[in-house]
mmCIF file of C-alpha atoms in Angstrom:
data_model
loop_
_atom_site.group_PDB
_atom_site.id
_atom_site.type_symbol
_atom_site.label_atom_id
_atom_site.label_comp_id
_atom_site.label_asym_id
_atom_site.label_seq_id
_atom_site.Cartn_x
_atom_site.Cartn_y
_atom_site.Cartn_z
ATOM 1 C CA MET A 69 42.471 13.568 -14.081
ATOM 2 C CA ALA A 70 40.795 12.753 -17.582
ATOM 3 C CA THR A 71 38.390 14.867 -20.369
ATOM 4 C CA ASN A 72 35.522 14.162 -22.430
ATOM 5 C CA TRP A 73 36.173 14.803 -26.869
ATOM 6 C CA ALA A 74 34.626 18.378 -26.215
ATOM 7 C CA ALA A 75 37.058 20.111 -23.360
ATOM 8 C CA PHE A 76 39.659 18.728 -25.080
ATOM 9 C CA ALA A 77 38.656 20.139 -28.285
ATOM 10 C CA ALA A 78 38.588 23.673 -26.760
ATOM 11 C CA THR A 79 41.078 23.759 -25.014
ATOM 12 C CA GLU A 80 43.226 22.473 -28.110
ATOM 13 C CA PRO A 81 41.530 23.039 -31.188
ATOM 14 C CA GLY A 82 44.791 21.799 -33.578
ATOM 15 C CA LEU A 83 45.294 18.892 -32.140
ATOM 16 C CA ALA A 84 41.937 18.324 -31.868
ATOM 17 C CA GLY A 85 41.334 19.347 -35.771
ATOM 18 C CA LEU A 86 43.961 17.201 -37.029
ATOM 19 C CA ALA A 87 43.041 13.739 -34.827
ATOM 20 C CA GLU A 88 39.324 13.916 -35.753
ATOM 21 C CA LYS A 89 40.380 13.870 -39.393
ATOM 22 C CA ARG A 90 42.389 11.143 -39.191
ATOM 23 C CA PHE A 91 39.769 9.211 -37.640
ATOM 24 C CA GLY A 92 37.579 9.956 -39.818
ATOM 25 C CA ALA A 93 39.801 8.387 -43.449
ATOM 26 C CA PHE A 94 39.148 4.960 -42.410
ATOM 27 C CA ARG A 95 36.311 3.378 -41.535
ATOM 28 C CA HIS A 96 37.760 0.549 -38.703
ATOM 29 C CA HIS A 97 40.625 1.176 -36.181
ATOM 30 C CA VAL A 98 41.987 -0.922 -33.025
ATOM 31 C CA LEU A 99 41.192 -1.036 -29.827
ATOM 32 C CA VAL A 100 43.153 -1.595 -26.908
ATOM 33 C CA THR A 101 41.503 -3.223 -23.805
ATOM 34 C CA LEU A 102 42.657 -5.086 -20.330
ATOM 35 C CA ARG A 103 41.871 -8.912 -20.079
ATOM 36 C CA ALA A 104 41.236 -10.422 -16.410
ATOM 37 C CA ASP A 105 44.977 -11.537 -16.444
ATOM 38 C CA GLY A 106 45.494 -7.913 -17.685
ATOM 39 C CA SER A 107 47.495 -8.713 -20.928
ATOM 40 C CA PRO A 108 46.382 -6.564 -23.878
ATOM 41 C CA ARG A 109 43.311 -7.332 -26.229
ATOM 42 C CA THR A 110 43.570 -6.001 -30.094
ATOM 43 C CA SER A 111 40.068 -5.228 -31.822
ATOM 44 C CA GLY A 112 38.471 -3.803 -34.457
ATOM 45 C CA LEU A 113 36.527 -0.999 -33.986
ATOM 46 C CA GLU A 114 34.252 2.092 -35.731
ATOM 47 C CA VAL A 115 33.973 5.127 -33.249
ATOM 48 C CA ARG A 116 32.348 7.803 -33.821
ATOM 49 C CA PHE A 117 32.983 11.666 -32.961
ATOM 50 C CA LEU A 118 30.042 13.046 -31.784
ATOM 51 C CA GLY A 119 27.961 15.871 -29.524
ATOM 52 C CA GLY A 120 30.999 17.148 -28.031
ATOM 53 C CA GLU A 121 32.636 13.174 -27.245
ATOM 54 C CA LEU A 122 34.526 10.651 -28.155
ATOM 55 C CA TRP A 123 31.618 7.067 -28.256
ATOM 56 C CA LEU A 124 33.034 4.178 -28.349
ATOM 57 C CA GLY A 125 29.617 1.149 -29.728
ATOM 58 C CA MET A 126 30.151 -2.534 -29.800
ATOM 59 C CA MET A 127 28.929 -5.908 -29.686
ATOM 60 C CA GLN A 128 26.113 -7.367 -27.333
ATOM 61 C CA ASP A 129 28.385 -9.048 -25.359
ATOM 62 C CA SER A 130 31.918 -8.708 -27.122
ATOM 63 C CA LEU A 131 34.571 -9.853 -25.330
ATOM 64 C CA LYS A 132 36.400 -6.301 -25.330
ATOM 65 C CA ALA A 133 32.502 -4.775 -23.868
ATOM 66 C CA ARG A 134 33.639 -6.837 -21.683
ATOM 67 C CA ASP A 135 37.198 -6.079 -20.749
ATOM 68 C CA LEU A 136 36.190 -2.228 -20.411
ATOM 69 C CA ARG A 137 33.328 -3.405 -18.242
ATOM 70 C CA ARG A 138 35.832 -4.618 -15.811
ATOM 71 C CA ASP A 139 38.461 -2.214 -16.608
ATOM 72 C CA ALA A 140 38.050 0.877 -18.310
ATOM 73 C CA ARG A 141 41.114 2.220 -19.184
ATOM 74 C CA PHE A 142 41.355 1.999 -23.367
ATOM 75 C CA VAL A 143 43.568 3.077 -26.364
ATOM 76 C CA LEU A 144 42.106 3.324 -29.492
ATOM 77 C CA GLN A 145 44.942 3.559 -32.715
ATOM 78 C CA SER A 146 44.108 4.974 -35.336
ATOM 79 C CA ASN A 147 43.604 3.110 -39.016
ATOM 80 C CA PRO A 148 47.337 3.893 -40.766
ATOM 81 C CA GLY A 149 45.595 3.565 -43.747
ATOM 82 C CA SER A 150 47.402 1.710 -47.066
ATOM 83 C CA GLY A 151 50.737 2.393 -47.561
ATOM 84 C CA THR A 152 53.040 4.338 -44.872
ATOM 85 C CA GLY A 153 52.101 7.824 -46.518
ATOM 86 C CA MET A 154 50.536 9.536 -43.304
ATOM 87 C CA GLU A 155 50.137 11.544 -44.194
ATOM 88 C CA GLU A 156 48.260 13.641 -40.967
ATOM 89 C CA GLY A 157 50.448 11.573 -39.186
ATOM 90 C CA ASP A 158 49.638 8.748 -36.876
ATOM 91 C CA VAL A 159 47.532 9.634 -33.782
ATOM 92 C CA ARG A 160 46.383 7.816 -30.761
ATOM 93 C CA ILE A 161 44.285 8.168 -28.005
ATOM 94 C CA GLY A 162 43.538 6.817 -24.408
ATOM 95 C CA GLY A 163 41.928 6.990 -21.251
ATOM 96 C CA ARG A 164 38.613 5.854 -19.830
ATOM 97 C CA ALA A 165 35.129 4.620 -20.882
ATOM 98 C CA VAL A 166 32.922 5.089 -19.773
ATOM 99 C CA GLU A 167 29.624 3.295 -20.204
ATOM 100 C CA VAL A 168 26.188 4.430 -20.929
ATOM 101 C CA THR A 169 23.011 3.056 -20.120
ATOM 102 C CA ASP A 170 20.882 6.124 -20.169
ATOM 103 C CA PRO A 171 17.545 5.412 -22.297
ATOM 104 C CA GLU A 172 17.348 9.150 -23.668
ATOM 105 C CA ALA A 173 21.695 9.557 -24.653
ATOM 106 C CA LYS A 174 21.850 6.061 -25.945
ATOM 107 C CA GLY A 175 18.712 6.879 -27.719
ATOM 108 C CA ALA A 176 19.793 9.905 -29.121
ATOM 109 C CA TYR A 177 22.498 7.582 -30.167
ATOM 110 C CA VAL A 178 21.470 5.117 -31.950
ATOM 111 C CA LYS A 179 19.116 7.738 -34.001
ATOM 112 C CA GLU A 180 21.930 9.614 -35.742
ATOM 113 C CA VAL A 181 23.860 6.467 -36.062
ATOM 114 C CA GLU A 182 21.737 3.423 -36.343
ATOM 115 C CA PRO A 183 23.341 0.614 -34.658
ATOM 116 C CA PRO A 184 22.648 -2.608 -34.742
ATOM 117 C CA GLN A 185 21.440 -3.666 -31.578
ATOM 118 C CA PRO A 186 21.194 -4.718 -28.672
ATOM 119 C CA PHE A 187 24.672 -3.473 -27.898
ATOM 120 C CA HIS A 188 27.127 -1.869 -25.827
ATOM 121 C CA LEU A 189 27.614 2.053 -25.987
ATOM 122 C CA PHE A 190 31.045 3.583 -23.892
ATOM 123 C CA ARG A 191 31.478 7.797 -23.770
ATOM 124 C CA THR A 192 35.548 8.193 -23.673
ATOM 125 C CA GLU A 193 37.062 10.477 -20.969
ATOM 126 C CA LEU A 194 40.307 11.440 -22.122
ATOM 127 C CA THR A 195 44.220 10.560 -20.199
ATOM 128 C CA GLU A 196 46.266 11.007 -23.349
ATOM 129 C CA VAL A 197 46.264 11.807 -26.858
ATOM 130 C CA VAL A 198 49.602 11.869 -29.126
ATOM 131 C CA ARG A 199 49.774 11.951 -32.407
ATOM 132 C CA THR A 200 52.790 11.104 -34.464
ATOM 133 C CA PHE A 201 54.478 12.525 -38.360
ATOM 134 C CA VAL A 202 57.566 13.562 -40.132
ATOM 135 C CA GLU A 203 58.482 16.714 -40.611
ATOM 136 C CA ASP A 204 60.383 18.116 -43.434
ATOM 137 C CA ASP A 205 61.793 14.896 -43.801
ATOM 138 C CA ARG A 206 63.976 14.406 -41.288
ATOM 139 C CA TYR A 207 62.141 14.930 -37.960
ATOM 140 C CA LEU A 208 59.892 12.470 -36.594
ATOM 141 C CA VAL A 209 57.591 14.686 -34.437
ATOM 142 C CA VAL A 210 55.198 13.297 -31.615
ATOM 143 C CA GLN A 211 53.264 15.628 -29.736
ATOM 144 C CA VAL A 212 51.428 14.995 -26.617
ATOM 145 C CA TRP A 213 48.849 16.203 -25.135
ATOM 146 C CA ARG A 214 47.342 15.861 -21.217
ATOM 147 C CA PRO A 215 44.202 17.518 -19.592
ATOM 148 C CA GLY A 216 45.205 20.425 -17.610
ATOM 149 C CA ALA A 217 48.681 20.860 -19.936
ATOM 150 C CA PRO A 218 49.556 21.907 -23.468
ATOM 151 C CA VAL A 219 49.802 20.194 -26.589
ATOM 152 C CA ARG A 220 54.866 19.261 -25.404
ATOM 153 C CA ALA A 221 56.106 18.225 -29.132
ATOM 154 C CA LEU A 222 58.698 16.080 -29.560
ATOM 155 C CA ARG A 223 61.278 15.948 -32.149
ATOM 156 C CA ARG A 224 64.063 13.286 -33.305
ATOM 157 C CA THR A 225 65.894 13.085 -36.331
#
């Protein structure tokens, strides 16, 4: 079961807002894809939240694009920034990337973002959003959302 960003944000606006803020704090983040042999590949990536979707844009024929075309599963890790503060916590998004080839949809993205051409564009279908943060300098809190279920919070000392 998977859902797009708009549906996630409608059901969990607080967590969605924190995730957007965390990804908006820095330009580059880390994308994890699967190589042909099944091993993980980490790559830098810029992301966009536009029109109710979380978009992944990347250079034409990049290794990460090839990975996603072969196996759509991905994990996106927010940039932790400098230092160790992470006041808003750490956010990780997992799901499947669906390549966008429709000229009209891709054109709307180009108009808004003006990416270097040519490029691959993927919209995401979410299977998990996880936020990890420290609460009261005492607890490590892990919030986990999956489609069809409310956010679950785990606290550890």
